[in-house]
GROMACS .gro file of N, CA and C in nm:
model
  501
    1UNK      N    1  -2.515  -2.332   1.731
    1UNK     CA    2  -2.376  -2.365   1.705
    1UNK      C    3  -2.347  -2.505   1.758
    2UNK      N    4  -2.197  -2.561   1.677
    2UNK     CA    5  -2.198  -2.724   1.711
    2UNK      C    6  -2.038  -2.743   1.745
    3UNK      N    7  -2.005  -2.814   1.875
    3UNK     CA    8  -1.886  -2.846   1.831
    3UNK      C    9  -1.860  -2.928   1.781
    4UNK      N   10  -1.745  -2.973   1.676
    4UNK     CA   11  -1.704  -3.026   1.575
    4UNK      C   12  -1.578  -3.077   1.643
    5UNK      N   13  -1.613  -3.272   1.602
    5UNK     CA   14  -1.461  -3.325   1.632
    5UNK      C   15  -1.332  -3.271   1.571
    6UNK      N   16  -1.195  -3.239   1.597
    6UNK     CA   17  -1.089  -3.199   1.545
    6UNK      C   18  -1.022  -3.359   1.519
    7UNK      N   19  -0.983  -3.318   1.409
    7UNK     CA   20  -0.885  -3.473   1.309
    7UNK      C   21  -0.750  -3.472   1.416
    8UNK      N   22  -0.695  -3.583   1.414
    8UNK     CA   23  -0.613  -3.599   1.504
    8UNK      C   24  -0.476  -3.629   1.414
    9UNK      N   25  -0.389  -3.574   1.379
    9UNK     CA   26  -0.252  -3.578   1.313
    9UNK      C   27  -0.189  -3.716   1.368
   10UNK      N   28  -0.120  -3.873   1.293
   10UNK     CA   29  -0.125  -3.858   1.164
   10UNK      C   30  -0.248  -3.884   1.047
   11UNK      N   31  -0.346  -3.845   1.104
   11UNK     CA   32  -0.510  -3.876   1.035
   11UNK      C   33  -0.506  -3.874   0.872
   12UNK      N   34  -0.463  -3.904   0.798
   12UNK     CA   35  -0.454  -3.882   0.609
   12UNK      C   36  -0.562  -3.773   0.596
   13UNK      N   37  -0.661  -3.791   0.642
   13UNK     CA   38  -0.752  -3.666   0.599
   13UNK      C   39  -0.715  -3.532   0.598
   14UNK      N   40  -0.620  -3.479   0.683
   14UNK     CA   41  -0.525  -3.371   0.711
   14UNK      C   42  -0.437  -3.342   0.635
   15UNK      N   43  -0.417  -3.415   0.508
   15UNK     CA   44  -0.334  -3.368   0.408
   15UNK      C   45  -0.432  -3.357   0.287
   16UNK      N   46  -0.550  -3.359   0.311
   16UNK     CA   47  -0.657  -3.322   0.186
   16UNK      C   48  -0.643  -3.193   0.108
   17UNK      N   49  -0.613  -3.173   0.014
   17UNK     CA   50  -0.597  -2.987  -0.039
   17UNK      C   51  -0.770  -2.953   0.041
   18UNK      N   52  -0.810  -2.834   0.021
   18UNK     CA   53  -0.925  -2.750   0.057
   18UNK      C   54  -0.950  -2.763  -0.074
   19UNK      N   55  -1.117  -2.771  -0.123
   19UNK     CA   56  -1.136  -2.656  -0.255
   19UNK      C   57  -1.202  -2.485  -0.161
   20UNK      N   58  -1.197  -2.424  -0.299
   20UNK     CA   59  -1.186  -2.305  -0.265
   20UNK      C   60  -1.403  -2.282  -0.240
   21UNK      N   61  -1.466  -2.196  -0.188
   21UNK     CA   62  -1.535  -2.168  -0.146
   21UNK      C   63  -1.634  -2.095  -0.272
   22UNK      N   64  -1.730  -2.130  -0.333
   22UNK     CA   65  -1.810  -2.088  -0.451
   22UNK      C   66  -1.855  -1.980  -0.430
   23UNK      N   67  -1.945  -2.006  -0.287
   23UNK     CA   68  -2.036  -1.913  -0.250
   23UNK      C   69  -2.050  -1.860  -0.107
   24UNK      N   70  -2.017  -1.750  -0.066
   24UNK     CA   71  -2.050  -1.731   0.122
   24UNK      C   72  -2.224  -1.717   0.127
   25UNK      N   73  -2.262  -1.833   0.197
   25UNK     CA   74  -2.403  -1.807   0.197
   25UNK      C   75  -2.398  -1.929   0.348
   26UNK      N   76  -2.561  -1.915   0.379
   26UNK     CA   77  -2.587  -1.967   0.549
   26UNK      C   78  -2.510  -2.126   0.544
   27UNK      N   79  -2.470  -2.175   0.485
   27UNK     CA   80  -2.397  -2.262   0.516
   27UNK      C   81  -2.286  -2.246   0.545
   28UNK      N   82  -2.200  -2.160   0.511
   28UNK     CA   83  -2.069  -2.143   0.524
   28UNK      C   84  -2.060  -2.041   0.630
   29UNK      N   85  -2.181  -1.950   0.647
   29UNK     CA   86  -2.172  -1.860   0.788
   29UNK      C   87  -2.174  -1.947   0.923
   30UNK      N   88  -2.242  -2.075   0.880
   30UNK     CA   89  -2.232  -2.156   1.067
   30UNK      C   90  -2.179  -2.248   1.023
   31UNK      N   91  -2.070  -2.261   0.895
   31UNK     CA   92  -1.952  -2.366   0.937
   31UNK      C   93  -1.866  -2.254   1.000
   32UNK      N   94  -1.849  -2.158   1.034
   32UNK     CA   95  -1.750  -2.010   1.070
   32UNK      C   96  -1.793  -2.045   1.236
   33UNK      N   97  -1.901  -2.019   1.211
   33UNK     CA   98  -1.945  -2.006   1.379
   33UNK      C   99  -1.941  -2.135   1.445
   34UNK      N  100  -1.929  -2.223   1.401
   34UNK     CA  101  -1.889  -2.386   1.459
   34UNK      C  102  -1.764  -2.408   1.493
   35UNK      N  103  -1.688  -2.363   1.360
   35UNK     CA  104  -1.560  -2.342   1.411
   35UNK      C  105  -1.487  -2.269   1.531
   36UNK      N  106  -1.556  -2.137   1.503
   36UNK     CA  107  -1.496  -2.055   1.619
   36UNK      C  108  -1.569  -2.141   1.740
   37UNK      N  109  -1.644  -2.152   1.759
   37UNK     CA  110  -1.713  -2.236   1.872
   37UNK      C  111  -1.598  -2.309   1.929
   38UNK      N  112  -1.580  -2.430   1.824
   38UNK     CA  113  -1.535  -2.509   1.857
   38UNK      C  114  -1.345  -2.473   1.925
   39UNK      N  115  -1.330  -2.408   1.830
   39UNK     CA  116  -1.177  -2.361   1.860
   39UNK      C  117  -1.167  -2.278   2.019
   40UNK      N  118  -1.255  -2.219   2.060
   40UNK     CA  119  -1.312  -2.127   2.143
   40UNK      C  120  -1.295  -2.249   2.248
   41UNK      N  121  -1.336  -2.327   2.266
   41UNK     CA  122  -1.363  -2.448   2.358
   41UNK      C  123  -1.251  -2.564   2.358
   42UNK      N  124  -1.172  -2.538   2.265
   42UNK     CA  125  -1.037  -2.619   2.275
   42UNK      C  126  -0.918  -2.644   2.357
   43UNK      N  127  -0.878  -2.482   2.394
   43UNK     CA  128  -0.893  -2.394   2.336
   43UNK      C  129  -0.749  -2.351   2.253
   44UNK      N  130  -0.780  -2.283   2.181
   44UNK     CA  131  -0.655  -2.280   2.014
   44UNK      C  132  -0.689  -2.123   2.004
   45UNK      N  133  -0.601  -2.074   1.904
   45UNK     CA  134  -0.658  -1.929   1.869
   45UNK      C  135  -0.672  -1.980   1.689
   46UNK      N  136  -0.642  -2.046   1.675
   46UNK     CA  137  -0.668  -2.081   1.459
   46UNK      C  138  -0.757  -2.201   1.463
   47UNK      N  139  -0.798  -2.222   1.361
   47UNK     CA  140  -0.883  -2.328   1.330
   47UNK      C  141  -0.868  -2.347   1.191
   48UNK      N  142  -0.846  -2.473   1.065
   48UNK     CA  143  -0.876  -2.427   0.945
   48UNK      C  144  -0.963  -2.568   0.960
   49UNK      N  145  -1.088  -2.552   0.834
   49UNK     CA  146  -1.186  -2.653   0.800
   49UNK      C  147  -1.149  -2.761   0.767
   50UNK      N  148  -1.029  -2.811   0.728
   50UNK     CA  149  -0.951  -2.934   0.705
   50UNK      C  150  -0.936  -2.989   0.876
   51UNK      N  151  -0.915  -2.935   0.936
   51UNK     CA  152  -0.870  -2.997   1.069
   51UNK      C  153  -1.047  -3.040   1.142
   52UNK      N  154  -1.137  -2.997   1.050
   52UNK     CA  155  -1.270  -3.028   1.111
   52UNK      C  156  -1.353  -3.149   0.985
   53UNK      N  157  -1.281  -3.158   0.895
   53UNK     CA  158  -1.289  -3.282   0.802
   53UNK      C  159  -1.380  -3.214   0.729
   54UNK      N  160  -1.361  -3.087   0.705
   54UNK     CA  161  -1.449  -3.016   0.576
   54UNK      C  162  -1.351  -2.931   0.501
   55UNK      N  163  -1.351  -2.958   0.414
   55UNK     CA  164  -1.209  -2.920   0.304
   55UNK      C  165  -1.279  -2.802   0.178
   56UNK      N  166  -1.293  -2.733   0.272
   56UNK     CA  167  -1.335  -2.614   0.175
   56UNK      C  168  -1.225  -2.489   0.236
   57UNK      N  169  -1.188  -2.415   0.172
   57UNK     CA  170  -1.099  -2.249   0.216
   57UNK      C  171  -1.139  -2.186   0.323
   58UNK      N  172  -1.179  -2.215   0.437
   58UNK     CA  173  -1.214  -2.120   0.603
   58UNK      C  174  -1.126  -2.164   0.686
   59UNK      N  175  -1.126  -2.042   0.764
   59UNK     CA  176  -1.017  -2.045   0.845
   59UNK      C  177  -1.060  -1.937   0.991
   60UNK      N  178  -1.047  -1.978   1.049
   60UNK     CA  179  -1.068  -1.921   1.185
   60UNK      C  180  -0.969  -1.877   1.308
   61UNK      N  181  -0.956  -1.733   1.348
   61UNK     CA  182  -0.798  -1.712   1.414
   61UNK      C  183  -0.891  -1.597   1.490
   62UNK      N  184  -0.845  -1.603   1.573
   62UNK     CA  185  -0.863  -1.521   1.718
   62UNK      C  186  -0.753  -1.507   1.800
   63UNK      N  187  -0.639  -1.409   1.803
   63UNK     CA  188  -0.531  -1.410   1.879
   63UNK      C  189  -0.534  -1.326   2.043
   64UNK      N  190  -0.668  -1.229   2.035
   64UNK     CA  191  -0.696  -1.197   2.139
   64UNK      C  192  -0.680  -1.242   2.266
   65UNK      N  193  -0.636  -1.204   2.383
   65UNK     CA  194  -0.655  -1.195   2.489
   65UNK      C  195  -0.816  -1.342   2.546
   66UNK      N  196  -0.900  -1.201   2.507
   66UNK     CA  197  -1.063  -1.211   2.542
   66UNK      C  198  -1.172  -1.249   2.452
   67UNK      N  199  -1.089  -1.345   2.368
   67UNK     CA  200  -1.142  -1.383   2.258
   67UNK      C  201  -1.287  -1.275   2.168
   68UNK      N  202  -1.191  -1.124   2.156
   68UNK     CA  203  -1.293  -1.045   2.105
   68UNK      C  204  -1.287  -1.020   1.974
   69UNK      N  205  -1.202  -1.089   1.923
   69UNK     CA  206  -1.136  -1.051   1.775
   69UNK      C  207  -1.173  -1.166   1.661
   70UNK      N  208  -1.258  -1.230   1.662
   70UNK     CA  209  -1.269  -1.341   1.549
   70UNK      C  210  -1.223  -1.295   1.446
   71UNK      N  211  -1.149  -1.337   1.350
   71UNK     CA  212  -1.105  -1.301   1.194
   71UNK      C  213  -1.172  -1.461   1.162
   72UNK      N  214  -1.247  -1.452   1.012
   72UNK     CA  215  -1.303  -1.532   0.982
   72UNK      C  216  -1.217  -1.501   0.792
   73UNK      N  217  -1.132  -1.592   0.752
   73UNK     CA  218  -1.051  -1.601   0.607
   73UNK      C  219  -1.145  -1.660   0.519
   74UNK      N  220  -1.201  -1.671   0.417
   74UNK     CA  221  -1.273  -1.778   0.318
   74UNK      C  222  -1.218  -1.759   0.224
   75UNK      N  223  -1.130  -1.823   0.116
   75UNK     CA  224  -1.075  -1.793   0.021
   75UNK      C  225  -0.950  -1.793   0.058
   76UNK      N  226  -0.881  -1.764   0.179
   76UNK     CA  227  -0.775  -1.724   0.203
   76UNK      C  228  -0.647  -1.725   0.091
   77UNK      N  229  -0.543  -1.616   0.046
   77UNK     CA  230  -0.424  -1.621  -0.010
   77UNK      C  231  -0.347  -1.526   0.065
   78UNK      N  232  -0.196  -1.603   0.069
   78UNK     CA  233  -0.135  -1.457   0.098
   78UNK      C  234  -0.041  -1.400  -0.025
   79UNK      N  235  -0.058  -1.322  -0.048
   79UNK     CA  236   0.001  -1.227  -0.126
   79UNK      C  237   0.105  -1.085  -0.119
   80UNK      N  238   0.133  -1.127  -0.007
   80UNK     CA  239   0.282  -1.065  -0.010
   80UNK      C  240   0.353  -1.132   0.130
   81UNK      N  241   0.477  -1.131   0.148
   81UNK     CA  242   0.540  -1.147   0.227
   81UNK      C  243   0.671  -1.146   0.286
   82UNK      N  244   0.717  -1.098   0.395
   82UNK     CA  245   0.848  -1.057   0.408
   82UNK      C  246   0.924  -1.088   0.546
   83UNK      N  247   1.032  -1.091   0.550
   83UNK     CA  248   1.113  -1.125   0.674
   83UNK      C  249   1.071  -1.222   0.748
   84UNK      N  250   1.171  -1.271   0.840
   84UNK     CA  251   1.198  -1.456   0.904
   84UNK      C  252   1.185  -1.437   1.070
   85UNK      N  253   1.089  -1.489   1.096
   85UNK     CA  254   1.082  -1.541   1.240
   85UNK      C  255   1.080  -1.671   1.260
   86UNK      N  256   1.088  -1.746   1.398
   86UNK     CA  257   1.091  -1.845   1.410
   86UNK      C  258   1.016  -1.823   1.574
   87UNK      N  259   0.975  -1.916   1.537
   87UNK     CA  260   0.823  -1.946   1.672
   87UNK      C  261   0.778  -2.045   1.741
   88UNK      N  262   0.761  -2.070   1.836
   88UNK     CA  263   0.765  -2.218   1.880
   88UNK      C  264   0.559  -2.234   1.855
   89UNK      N  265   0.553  -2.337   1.801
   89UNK     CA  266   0.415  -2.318   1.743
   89UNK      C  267   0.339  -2.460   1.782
   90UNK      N  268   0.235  -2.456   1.808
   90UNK     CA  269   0.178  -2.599   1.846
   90UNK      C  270   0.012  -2.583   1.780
   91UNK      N  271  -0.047  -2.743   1.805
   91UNK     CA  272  -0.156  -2.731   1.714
   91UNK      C  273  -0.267  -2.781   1.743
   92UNK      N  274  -0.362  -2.767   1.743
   92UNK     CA  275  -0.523  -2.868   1.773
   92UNK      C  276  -0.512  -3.018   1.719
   93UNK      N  277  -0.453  -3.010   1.641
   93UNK     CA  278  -0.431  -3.214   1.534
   93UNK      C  279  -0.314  -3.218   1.586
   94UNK      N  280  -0.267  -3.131   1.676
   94UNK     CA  281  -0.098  -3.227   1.732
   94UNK      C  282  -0.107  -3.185   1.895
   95UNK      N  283  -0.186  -3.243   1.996
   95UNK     CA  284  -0.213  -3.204   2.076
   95UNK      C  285  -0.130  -3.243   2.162
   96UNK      N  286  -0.103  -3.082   2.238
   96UNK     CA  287   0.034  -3.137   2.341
   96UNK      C  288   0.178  -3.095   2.275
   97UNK      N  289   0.223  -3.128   2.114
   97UNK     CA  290   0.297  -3.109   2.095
   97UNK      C  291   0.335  -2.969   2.056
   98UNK      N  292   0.485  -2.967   2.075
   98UNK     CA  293   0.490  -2.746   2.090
   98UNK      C  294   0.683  -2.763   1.988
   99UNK      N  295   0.673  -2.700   1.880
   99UNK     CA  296   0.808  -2.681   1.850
   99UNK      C  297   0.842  -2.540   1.762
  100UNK      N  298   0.949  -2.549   1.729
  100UNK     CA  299   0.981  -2.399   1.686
  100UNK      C  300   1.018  -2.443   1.496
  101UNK      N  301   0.922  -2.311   1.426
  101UNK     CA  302   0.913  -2.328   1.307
  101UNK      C  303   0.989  -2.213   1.254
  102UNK      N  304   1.031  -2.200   1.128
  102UNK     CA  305   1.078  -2.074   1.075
  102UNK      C  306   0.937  -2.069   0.997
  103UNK      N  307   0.893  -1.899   0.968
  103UNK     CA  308   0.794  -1.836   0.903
  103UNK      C  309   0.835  -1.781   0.905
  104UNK      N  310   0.777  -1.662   0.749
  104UNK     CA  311   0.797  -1.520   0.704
  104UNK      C  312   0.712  -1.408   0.866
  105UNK      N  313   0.821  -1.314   0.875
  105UNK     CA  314   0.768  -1.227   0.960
  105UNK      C  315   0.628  -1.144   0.938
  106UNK      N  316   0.609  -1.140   0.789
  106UNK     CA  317   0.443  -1.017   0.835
  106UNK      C  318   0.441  -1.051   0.670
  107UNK      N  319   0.286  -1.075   0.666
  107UNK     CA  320   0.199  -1.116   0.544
  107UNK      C  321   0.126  -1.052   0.498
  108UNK      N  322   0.077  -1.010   0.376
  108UNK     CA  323  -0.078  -0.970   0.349
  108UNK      C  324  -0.134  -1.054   0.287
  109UNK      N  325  -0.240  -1.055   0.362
  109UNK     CA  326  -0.351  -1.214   0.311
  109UNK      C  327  -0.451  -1.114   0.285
  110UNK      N  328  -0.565  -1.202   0.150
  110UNK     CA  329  -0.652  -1.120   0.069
  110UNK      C  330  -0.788  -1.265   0.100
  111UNK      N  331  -0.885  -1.220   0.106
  111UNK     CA  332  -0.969  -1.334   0.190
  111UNK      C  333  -1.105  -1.255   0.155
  112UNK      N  334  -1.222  -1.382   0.174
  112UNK     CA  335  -1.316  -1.290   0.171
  112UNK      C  336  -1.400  -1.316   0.307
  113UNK      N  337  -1.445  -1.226   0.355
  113UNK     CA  338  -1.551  -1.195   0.461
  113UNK      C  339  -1.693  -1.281   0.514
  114UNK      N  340  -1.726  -1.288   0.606
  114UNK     CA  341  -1.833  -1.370   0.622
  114UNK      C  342  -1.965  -1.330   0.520
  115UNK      N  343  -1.924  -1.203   0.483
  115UNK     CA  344  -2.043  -1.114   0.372
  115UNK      C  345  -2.048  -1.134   0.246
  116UNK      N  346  -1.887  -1.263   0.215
  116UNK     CA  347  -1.862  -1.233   0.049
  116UNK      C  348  -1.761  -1.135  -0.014
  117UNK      N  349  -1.757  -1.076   0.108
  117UNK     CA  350  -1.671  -0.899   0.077
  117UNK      C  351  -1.494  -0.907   0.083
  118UNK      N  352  -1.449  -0.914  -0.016
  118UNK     CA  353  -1.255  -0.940  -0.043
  118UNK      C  354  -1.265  -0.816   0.070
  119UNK      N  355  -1.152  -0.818   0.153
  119UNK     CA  356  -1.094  -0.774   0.217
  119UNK      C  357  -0.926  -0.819   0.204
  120UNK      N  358  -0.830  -0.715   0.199
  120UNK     CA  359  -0.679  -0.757   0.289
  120UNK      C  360  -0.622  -0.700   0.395
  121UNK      N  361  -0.517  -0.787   0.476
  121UNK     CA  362  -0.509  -0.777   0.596
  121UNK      C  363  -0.362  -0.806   0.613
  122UNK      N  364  -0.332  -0.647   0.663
  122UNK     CA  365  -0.127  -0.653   0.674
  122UNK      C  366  -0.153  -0.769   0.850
  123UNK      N  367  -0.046  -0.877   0.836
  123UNK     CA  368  -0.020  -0.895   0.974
  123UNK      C  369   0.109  -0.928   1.026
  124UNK      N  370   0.165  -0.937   1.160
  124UNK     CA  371   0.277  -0.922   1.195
  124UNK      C  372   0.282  -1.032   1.307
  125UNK      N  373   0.375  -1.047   1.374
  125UNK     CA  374   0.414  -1.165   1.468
  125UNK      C  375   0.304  -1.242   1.475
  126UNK      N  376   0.246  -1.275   1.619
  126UNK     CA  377   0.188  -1.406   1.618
  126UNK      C  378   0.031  -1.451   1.548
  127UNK      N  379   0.025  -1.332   1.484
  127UNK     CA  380  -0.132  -1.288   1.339
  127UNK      C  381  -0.065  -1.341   1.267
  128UNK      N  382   0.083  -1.312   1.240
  128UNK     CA  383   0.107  -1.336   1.098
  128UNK      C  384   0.172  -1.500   1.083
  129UNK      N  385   0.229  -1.575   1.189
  129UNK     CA  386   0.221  -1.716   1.203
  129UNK      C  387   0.085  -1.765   1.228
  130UNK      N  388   0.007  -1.744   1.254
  130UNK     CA  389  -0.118  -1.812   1.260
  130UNK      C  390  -0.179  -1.820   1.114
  131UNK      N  391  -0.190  -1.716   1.074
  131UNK     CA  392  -0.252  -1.690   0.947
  131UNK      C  393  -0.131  -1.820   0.849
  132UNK      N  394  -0.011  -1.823   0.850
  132UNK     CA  395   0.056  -1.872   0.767
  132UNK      C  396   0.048  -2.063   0.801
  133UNK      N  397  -0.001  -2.094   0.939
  133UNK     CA  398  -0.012  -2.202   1.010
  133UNK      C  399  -0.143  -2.247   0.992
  134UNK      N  400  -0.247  -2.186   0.961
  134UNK     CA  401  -0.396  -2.224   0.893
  134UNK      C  402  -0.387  -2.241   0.775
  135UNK      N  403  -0.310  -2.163   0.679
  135UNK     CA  404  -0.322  -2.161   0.539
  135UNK      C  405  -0.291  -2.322   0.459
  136UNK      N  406  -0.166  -2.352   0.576
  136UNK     CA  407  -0.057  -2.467   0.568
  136UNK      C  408  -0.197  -2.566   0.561
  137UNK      N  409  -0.287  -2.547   0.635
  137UNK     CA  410  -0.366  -2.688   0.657
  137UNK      C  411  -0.447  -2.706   0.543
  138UNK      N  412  -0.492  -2.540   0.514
  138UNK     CA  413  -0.577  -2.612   0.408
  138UNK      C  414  -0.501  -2.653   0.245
  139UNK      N  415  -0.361  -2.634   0.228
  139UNK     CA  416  -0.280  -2.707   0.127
  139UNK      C  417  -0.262  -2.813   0.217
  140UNK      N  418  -0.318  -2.894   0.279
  140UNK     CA  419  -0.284  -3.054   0.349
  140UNK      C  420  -0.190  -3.068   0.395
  141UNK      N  421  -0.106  -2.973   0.488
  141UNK     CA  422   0.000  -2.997   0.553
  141UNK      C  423  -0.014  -2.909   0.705
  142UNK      N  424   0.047  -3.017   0.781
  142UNK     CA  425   0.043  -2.979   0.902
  142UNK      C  426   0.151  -2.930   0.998
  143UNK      N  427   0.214  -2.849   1.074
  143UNK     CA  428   0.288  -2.795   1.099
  143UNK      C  429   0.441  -2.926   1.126
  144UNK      N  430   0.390  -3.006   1.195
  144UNK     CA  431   0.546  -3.073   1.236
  144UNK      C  432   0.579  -3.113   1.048
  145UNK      N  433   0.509  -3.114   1.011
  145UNK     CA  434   0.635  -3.161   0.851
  145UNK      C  435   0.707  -3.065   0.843
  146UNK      N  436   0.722  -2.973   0.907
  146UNK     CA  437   0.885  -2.893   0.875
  146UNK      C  438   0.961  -2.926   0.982
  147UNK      N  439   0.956  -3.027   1.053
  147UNK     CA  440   1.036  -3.070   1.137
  147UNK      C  441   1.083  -3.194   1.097
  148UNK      N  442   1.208  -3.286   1.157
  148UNK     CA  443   1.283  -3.345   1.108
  148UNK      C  444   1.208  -3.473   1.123
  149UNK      N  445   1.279  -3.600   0.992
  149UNK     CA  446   1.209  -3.725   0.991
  149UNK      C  447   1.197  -3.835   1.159
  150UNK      N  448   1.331  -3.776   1.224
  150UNK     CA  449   1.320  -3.828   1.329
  150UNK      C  450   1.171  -3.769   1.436
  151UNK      N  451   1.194  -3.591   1.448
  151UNK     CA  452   1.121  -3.558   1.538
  151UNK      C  453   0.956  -3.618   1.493
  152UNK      N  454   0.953  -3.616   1.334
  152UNK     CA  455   0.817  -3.676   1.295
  152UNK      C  456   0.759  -3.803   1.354
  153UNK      N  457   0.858  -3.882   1.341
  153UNK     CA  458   0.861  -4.025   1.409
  153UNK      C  459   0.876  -4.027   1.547
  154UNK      N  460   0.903  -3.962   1.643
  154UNK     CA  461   0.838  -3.962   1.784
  154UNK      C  462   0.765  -3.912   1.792
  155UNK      N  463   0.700  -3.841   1.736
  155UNK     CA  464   0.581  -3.744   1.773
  155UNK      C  465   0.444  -3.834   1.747
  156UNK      N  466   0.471  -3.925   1.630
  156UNK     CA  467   0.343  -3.975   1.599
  156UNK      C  468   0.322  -4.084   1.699
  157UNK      N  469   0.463  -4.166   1.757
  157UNK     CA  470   0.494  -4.260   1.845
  157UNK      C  471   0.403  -4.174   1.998
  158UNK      N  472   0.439  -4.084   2.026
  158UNK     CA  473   0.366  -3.969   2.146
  158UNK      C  474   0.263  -4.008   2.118
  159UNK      N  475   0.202  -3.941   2.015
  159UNK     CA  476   0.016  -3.936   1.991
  159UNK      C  477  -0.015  -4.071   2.009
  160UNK      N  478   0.050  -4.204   1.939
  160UNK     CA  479  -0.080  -4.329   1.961
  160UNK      C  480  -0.035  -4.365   2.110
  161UNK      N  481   0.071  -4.325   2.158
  161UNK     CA  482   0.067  -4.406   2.277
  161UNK      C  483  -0.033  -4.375   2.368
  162UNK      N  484  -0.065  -4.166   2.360
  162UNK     CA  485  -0.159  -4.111   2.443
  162UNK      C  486  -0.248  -4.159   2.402
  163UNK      N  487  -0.295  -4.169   2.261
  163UNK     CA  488  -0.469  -4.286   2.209
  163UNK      C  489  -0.450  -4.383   2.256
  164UNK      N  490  -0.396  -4.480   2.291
  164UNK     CA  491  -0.381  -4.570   2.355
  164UNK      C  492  -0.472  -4.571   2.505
  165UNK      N  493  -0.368  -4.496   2.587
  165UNK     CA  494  -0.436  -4.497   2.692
  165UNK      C  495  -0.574  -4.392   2.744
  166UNK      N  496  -0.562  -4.298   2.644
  166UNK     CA  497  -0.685  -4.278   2.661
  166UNK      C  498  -0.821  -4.324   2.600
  167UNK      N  499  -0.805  -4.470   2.526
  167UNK     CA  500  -0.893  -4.532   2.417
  167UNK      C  501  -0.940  -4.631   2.553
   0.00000   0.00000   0.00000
């Protein structure tokens, strides 16, 4: 397993669509396990392959405690969804930064398995913002664009100043 640099928001590469995934075969099983690696060591509980500058449909979420729960999405859609939460949500490409989003309360996402195998998956509070906060990345969008043009514009002002001094 490898860790993999994470894209740093406002990076253009982060608004790349994903294409969707042809085939689950050993390449796409240890881009899964790189990811989780990497997310594992971040540490984050989501990961999507756009935020690792590979723009294919994977997605990686572990909300566990004890990081015993990998969910691994390929294909990811959600296909149903209902009721409004709002969550204060932060991100691996927006590091440091933490704000509160509105999302649908509980999803079913239809995905396929590290095996190839469609599976769906009812989820609820902070499963079901994660899942909806990975999906976002791989349509090329990253969580603060639902926040306002101002908060956009300090935030990116935040990030280069911290590249700055940590460059």
């Amino acid at each position: 397993m490898a860790l993999l640099p994470i894209l740093r928001y406002p990076d253009p590469r982060l608004h790349t669509r994903a294409a969707p995934v042809h085939e689950v075969n050993d390449e796409i099983r240890q881009l899964v396990a790189d990811m989780a690696e990497t997310m594992y060591e971040a540490p984050g509980i989501g990961l999507a392959a756009t935020q690792v500058n590979v723009h294919q449909r994977v997605v990686v979420i572990d909300t566990s405690e004890d990081k015993s729960a990998l969910l691994a999405l390929i294909n990811p859609e959600i296909i149903a969804r209902s009721g409004e939460q709002v969550c204060e949500e932060g991100c691996l490409s927006v590091p440091g930064i933490y704000d509160k989003v509105s999302r649908s309360e509980t999803v079913r996402v239809r995905a396929l398995d590290q095996h190839g195998k469609t599976f769906e998956l009812d989820a609820e509070g902070l499963l079901a913002v994660c899942i909806q906060h990975e999906l976002d990345h791989l349509e090329g969008k990253v969580f603060v664009e639902y926040l306002s043009q101002l908060k956009q514009t300090r935030i990116k002002g935040k990030l280069a100043k911290k590249a700055r001094i940590t460059a």
